[in-house]
Amino acid sequence: NLMDVLHNWNPDDVDTASTSNNKENRRRSIYRGICIFDYESEYDKALAYRAAEKPFVIRNDPYVYWTTERWNHEGYMRKLLSLNQPQQNNGGVNIN
């Protein structure tokens, strides 16, 4: 939700440094990027981020490897998109 983003990253407040120890200032952080989790060793963390609807990247996911292998097989995309028949442009010329 946009209001959550603006509450946590107020565009009008550029002061991120603080010497105070009050609760509001302890809560503030500088976010430098998206967390990256390993599928084998940090899957539980990725699930927690997904449940919290936070962005993240997951590495070494075997399902992605299998999908990549499948998509790299010649003819897979043609079959997937039902492009077995020669396609023609408006001039009647085959474009396959």
Coordinates of C-alpha atoms in Angstrom, one line a residue:
N1 CA 0.0 0.0 0.0
L2 CA 1.3 3.4 -1.0
M3 CA 0.7 4.9 2.4
D4 CA 2.8 2.2 4.1
V5 CA 5.7 3.1 1.7
L6 CA 5.3 6.9 2.4
H7 CA 5.1 6.2 6.1
N8 CA 8.4 4.2 6.1
W9 CA 10.2 6.2 3.4
N10 CA 9.0 9.8 3.8
P11 CA 10.2 11.7 0.7
D12 CA 10.1 15.0 2.6
D13 CA 12.4 13.7 5.4
V14 CA 16.0 13.3 4.1
D15 CA 17.6 13.2 7.6
T16 CA 18.5 9.5 8.2
A17 CA 21.1 10.1 10.9
S18 CA 20.1 10.4 14.4
T19 CA 21.9 10.5 17.8
S20 CA 18.7 10.0 19.7
N21 CA 17.8 6.6 21.2
N22 CA 14.0 7.0 21.1
K23 CA 11.9 4.3 19.7
E24 CA 11.1 6.1 16.5
N25 CA 14.7 6.6 15.6
R26 CA 15.7 3.0 16.5
R27 CA 13.1 1.8 14.0
R28 CA 14.5 3.8 11.1
S29 CA 16.8 2.1 8.7
I30 CA 18.4 2.7 5.3
Y31 CA 17.4 0.1 2.8
R32 CA 20.0 -0.5 0.1
G33 CA 18.5 -3.4 -1.8
I34 CA 16.3 -6.4 -2.0
C35 CA 17.2 -9.5 0.2
I36 CA 18.6 -12.5 -1.6
F37 CA 17.8 -15.9 -0.2
D38 CA 19.2 -19.3 -1.1
Y39 CA 16.5 -21.9 -1.9
E40 CA 18.3 -24.7 -0.1
S41 CA 19.4 -22.9 3.1
E42 CA 17.1 -19.9 3.5
Y43 CA 13.7 -21.1 2.1
D44 CA 12.0 -20.4 5.4
K45 CA 13.1 -16.7 5.3
A46 CA 11.8 -16.4 1.7
L47 CA 8.5 -17.8 2.9
A48 CA 8.3 -15.2 5.7
Y49 CA 9.0 -12.4 3.2
R50 CA 6.4 -13.8 0.9
A51 CA 3.8 -13.9 3.7
A52 CA 4.7 -10.3 4.7
E53 CA 4.4 -9.3 1.0
K54 CA 8.0 -8.0 0.9
P55 CA 10.1 -8.1 -2.2
F56 CA 13.0 -10.6 -2.4
V57 CA 15.1 -12.7 -4.8
I58 CA 15.6 -16.4 -4.4
R59 CA 18.6 -18.2 -5.8
N60 CA 19.2 -21.8 -6.7
D61 CA 15.6 -22.7 -7.1
P62 CA 15.4 -26.2 -8.8
Y63 CA 12.0 -25.4 -10.4
V64 CA 13.6 -22.4 -12.2
Y65 CA 16.4 -24.7 -13.5
W66 CA 13.8 -27.2 -14.8
T67 CA 11.8 -24.4 -16.4
T68 CA 15.0 -23.0 -18.1
E69 CA 15.9 -26.5 -19.4
R70 CA 12.4 -26.9 -20.8
W71 CA 12.3 -23.5 -22.4
N72 CA 15.7 -24.1 -24.0
H73 CA 14.6 -27.2 -26.0
E74 CA 14.2 -26.4 -29.6
G75 CA 10.5 -26.1 -30.6
Y76 CA 9.2 -25.8 -27.1
M77 CA 8.1 -22.2 -27.5
R78 CA 6.6 -22.9 -30.9
K79 CA 4.6 -25.8 -29.4
L80 CA 3.6 -23.8 -26.3
L81 CA 2.3 -20.9 -28.5
S82 CA 0.8 -23.3 -31.0
L83 CA 3.0 -22.0 -33.8
N84 CA 3.2 -25.3 -35.6
Q85 CA 1.5 -23.8 -38.7
P86 CA 3.4 -21.3 -40.9
Q87 CA 2.5 -17.8 -40.0
Q88 CA 1.8 -15.2 -42.7
N89 CA 2.2 -11.5 -42.7
N90 CA -0.5 -9.3 -44.3
G91 CA 1.1 -9.8 -47.8
G92 CA 0.6 -13.5 -47.6
V93 CA 4.3 -14.3 -47.3
N94 CA 5.4 -16.9 -44.7
I95 CA 7.3 -15.3 -41.8
N96 CA 8.5 -18.6 -40.2

